[in-house]
GROMACS .gro file of C-alpha atoms in nm:
model
  172
    1MET     CA    1  -1.251   4.603  -1.282
    2LYS     CA    2  -1.041   4.628  -1.599
    3LYS     CA    3  -0.721   4.595  -1.389
    4VAL     CA    4  -0.850   4.274  -1.228
    5PHE     CA    5  -0.937   4.128  -1.569
    6THR     CA    6  -0.595   4.224  -1.711
    7LEU     CA    7  -0.419   4.070  -1.410
    8LEU     CA    8  -0.623   3.750  -1.447
    9VAL     CA    9  -0.538   3.723  -1.818
   10CYS     CA   10  -0.168   3.776  -1.744
   11MET     CA   11  -0.168   3.510  -1.471
   12LEU     CA   12  -0.344   3.254  -1.690
   13THR     CA   13  -0.103   3.323  -1.977
   14PHE     CA   14   0.195   3.275  -1.744
   15VAL     CA   15   0.054   2.950  -1.602
   16GLY     CA   16  -0.016   2.826  -1.955
   17LEU     CA   17   0.341   2.897  -2.063
   18ILE     CA   18   0.505   2.714  -1.775
   19GLY     CA   19   0.243   2.442  -1.725
   20CYS     CA   20   0.245   2.284  -2.070
   21ASN     CA   21   0.543   2.145  -2.255
   22PRO     CA   22   0.444   2.034  -2.608
   23THR     CA   23   0.779   1.862  -2.671
   24GLY     CA   24   0.688   1.568  -2.445
   25GLU     CA   25   0.990   1.625  -2.221
   26ASP     CA   26   0.994   1.759  -1.871
   27GLN     CA   27   1.240   2.022  -1.752
   28SER     CA   28   1.513   1.763  -1.693
   29GLY     CA   29   1.477   1.610  -2.042
   30GLN     CA   30   1.338   1.279  -1.915
   31ASN     CA   31   1.120   1.093  -2.164
   32GLN     CA   32   0.748   1.091  -2.105
   33ALA     CA   33   0.476   0.857  -2.231
   34THR     CA   34   0.117   0.959  -2.295
   35ASN     CA   35  -0.153   0.714  -2.197
   36ASP     CA   36  -0.503   0.679  -2.338
   37HIS     CA   37  -0.663   0.925  -2.096
   38GLY     CA   38  -0.460   1.222  -2.216
   39HIS     CA   39  -0.207   1.253  -1.935
   40SER     CA   40   0.164   1.265  -1.986
   41HIS     CA   41   0.362   1.044  -1.751
   42ASP     CA   42   0.725   1.049  -1.657
   43ASP     CA   43   0.942   0.743  -1.669
   44GLY     CA   44   0.925   0.697  -1.290
   45ASP     CA   45   1.288   0.797  -1.234
   46ASP     CA   46   1.201   1.014  -0.934
   47ASP     CA   47   1.510   1.224  -0.861
   48HIS     CA   48   1.749   0.931  -0.847
   49ASP     CA   49   1.974   0.765  -1.097
   50ASP     CA   50   1.931   0.391  -1.066
   51GLY     CA   51   2.141   0.317  -1.375
   52HIS     CA   52   1.861   0.249  -1.621
   53SER     CA   53   1.580   0.415  -1.811
   54HIS     CA   54   1.226   0.281  -1.814
   55GLY     CA   55   1.120   0.421  -2.152
   56ASP     CA   56   0.758   0.396  -2.259
   57ALA     CA   57   0.521   0.195  -2.042
   58PRO     CA   58   0.361  -0.102  -2.222
   59HIS     CA   59   0.007   0.005  -2.121
   60GLY     CA   60   0.062   0.383  -2.145
   61GLY     CA   61   0.083   0.434  -1.768
   62THR     CA   62   0.344   0.550  -1.519
   63LEU     CA   63   0.638   0.317  -1.449
   64PHE     CA   64   0.827   0.287  -1.123
   65ASP     CA   65   1.061   0.043  -0.948
   66TRP     CA   66   0.960  -0.214  -0.694
   67GLY     CA   67   1.240  -0.375  -0.496
   68GLY     CA   68   1.530  -0.185  -0.649
   69GLY     CA   69   1.445  -0.299  -1.001
   70ALA     CA   70   1.361  -0.662  -0.919
   71TYR     CA   71   1.017  -0.570  -1.048
   72HIS     CA   72   0.871  -0.270  -1.221
   73VAL     CA   73   0.515  -0.155  -1.165
   74GLU     CA   74   0.292   0.029  -1.409
   75PHE     CA   75   0.010   0.245  -1.274
   76THR     CA   76  -0.280   0.312  -1.515
   77VAL     CA   77  -0.611   0.493  -1.467
   78ASP     CA   78  -0.948   0.480  -1.639
   79HIS     CA   79  -1.128   0.790  -1.508
   80ASP     CA   80  -1.458   0.705  -1.679
   81GLN     CA   81  -1.471   0.364  -1.511
   82GLN     CA   82  -1.325   0.500  -1.182
   83GLU     CA   83  -1.073   0.217  -1.208
   84VAL     CA   84  -0.702   0.170  -1.144
   85THR     CA   85  -0.505  -0.112  -1.304
   86VAL     CA   86  -0.155  -0.194  -1.183
   87TYR     CA   87   0.072  -0.424  -1.383
   88ILE     CA   88   0.371  -0.607  -1.237
   89LEU     CA   89   0.652  -0.620  -1.491
   90GLY     CA   90   0.995  -0.779  -1.500
   91GLY     CA   91   1.335  -0.612  -1.490
   92ASP     CA   92   1.296  -0.501  -1.853
   93ALA     CA   93   0.986  -0.297  -1.756
   94LYS     CA   94   0.793  -0.451  -2.047
   95THR     CA   95   0.734  -0.823  -1.983
   96PRO     CA   96   0.457  -0.934  -1.743
   97ALA     CA   97   0.601  -1.082  -1.422
   98PRO     CA   98   0.327  -1.284  -1.254
   99ILE     CA   99   0.346  -1.297  -0.876
  100LYS     CA  100   0.158  -1.509  -0.624
  101ALA     CA  101  -0.057  -1.250  -0.447
  102ASP     CA  102  -0.430  -1.200  -0.401
  103LYS     CA  103  -0.410  -0.823  -0.351
  104LEU     CA  104  -0.195  -0.511  -0.346
  105GLN     CA  105  -0.245  -0.190  -0.148
  106LEU     CA  106  -0.271   0.146  -0.323
  107VAL     CA  107  -0.247   0.471  -0.132
  108ILE     CA  108  -0.316   0.788  -0.330
  109ASP     CA  109  -0.183   1.109  -0.178
  110GLU     CA  110  -0.445   1.356  -0.301
  111PRO     CA  111  -0.733   1.317  -0.259
  112ALA     CA  112  -0.632   1.088   0.026
  113THR     CA  113  -0.751   0.744  -0.081
  114GLU     CA  114  -0.666   0.389   0.024
  115LEU     CA  115  -0.767   0.115  -0.212
  116GLU     CA  116  -0.722  -0.261  -0.224
  117LEU     CA  117  -0.630  -0.387  -0.571
  118THR     CA  118  -0.740  -0.744  -0.636
  119ALA     CA  119  -0.574  -1.000  -0.860
  120SER     CA  120  -0.709  -1.006  -1.216
  121PRO     CA  121  -0.494  -1.258  -1.405
  122LEU     CA  122  -0.415  -1.202  -1.771
  123ASP     CA  123  -0.496  -1.482  -2.017
  124GLY     CA  124  -0.270  -1.778  -1.947
  125GLN     CA  125  -0.181  -1.675  -1.592
  126VAL     CA  126  -0.286  -1.963  -1.365
  127ASP     CA  127  -0.220  -2.124  -1.027
  128GLY     CA  128  -0.272  -1.801  -0.832
  129MET     CA  129  -0.007  -1.617  -1.034
  130THR     CA  130  -0.096  -1.280  -1.183
  131SER     CA  131   0.070  -0.965  -1.311
  132ARG     CA  132  -0.247  -0.750  -1.313
  133PHE     CA  133  -0.434  -0.600  -1.017
  134VAL     CA  134  -0.749  -0.388  -1.040
  135GLY     CA  135  -0.948  -0.165  -0.805
  136LYS     CA  136  -1.231   0.088  -0.823
  137HIS     CA  137  -1.300   0.401  -0.622
  138GLU     CA  138  -1.501   0.717  -0.692
  139THR     CA  139  -1.194   0.941  -0.644
  140ILE     CA  140  -1.034   0.774  -0.947
  141GLY     CA  141  -1.302   0.943  -1.157
  142ILE     CA  142  -1.145   1.281  -1.080
  143VAL     CA  143  -0.944   1.388  -1.383
  144ARG     CA  144  -0.603   1.477  -1.237
  145GLU     CA  145  -0.254   1.343  -1.201
  146PHE     CA  146  -0.221   1.105  -0.909
  147SER     CA  147   0.075   1.024  -0.688
  148GLY     CA  148   0.105   0.762  -0.421
  149THR     CA  149   0.238   0.423  -0.320
  150VAL     CA  150   0.175   0.065  -0.427
  151SER     CA  151   0.273  -0.208  -0.182
  152GLY     CA  152   0.241  -0.583  -0.158
  153VAL     CA  153   0.407  -0.903  -0.041
  154VAL     CA  154   0.573  -1.145  -0.284
  155ASP     CA  155   0.710  -1.475  -0.148
  156GLY     CA  156   0.717  -1.330   0.204
  157THR     CA  157   0.908  -1.018   0.096
  158PRO     CA  158   0.733  -0.681   0.129
  159TYR     CA  159   0.764  -0.446  -0.171
  160THR     CA  160   0.677  -0.078  -0.185
  161GLY     CA  161   0.712   0.175  -0.465
  162ASP     CA  162   0.615   0.537  -0.512
  163PHE     CA  163   0.475   0.683  -0.834
  164LYS     CA  164   0.381   1.026  -0.963
  165GLU     CA  165   0.191   1.104  -1.280
  166GLU     CA  166   0.323   1.416  -1.452
  167PRO     CA  167   0.085   1.696  -1.557
  168HIS     CA  168  -0.007   1.776  -1.913
  169GLY     CA  169  -0.310   1.925  -2.086
  170HIS     CA  170  -0.654   1.775  -2.033
  171ASP     CA  171  -0.914   1.753  -2.306
  172HIS     CA  172  -1.202   1.671  -2.067
   0.00000   0.00000   0.00000
């Protein structure tokens, strides 16, 4: 029994050493931003060099490209409310970029979840134009890092982008 306990302690120590990086950088040195629910998120530069860096997301979420940089998308989660908010941003990855769309599609890889995000215009966004989309689902209440795809149609052009939250310590 003592051998099993010793092995378990060694494994947990090893996982703790490789699973947490207190410097705020991942193994490749990419910057990470921490959002309000205690996750660390990468800059969305998933294994490709598109010639620019996203930096910190304006709402503390995970940034990724939509349409080769025509738009940027920010994925945020409120686990307590079981709610996802997605922001459409301009080429600078900071400024809201309202689009004419009623909904976006969100597909989360694990646990497999499909969710329709509905338009939720920010103050001053009118005439069917919005840069914020919101959706709720019970799987969003699971405290974990999500990955998936956000897709939608803007002016007849379909856009799709993949995101992946990066792991970091959880306080809850």
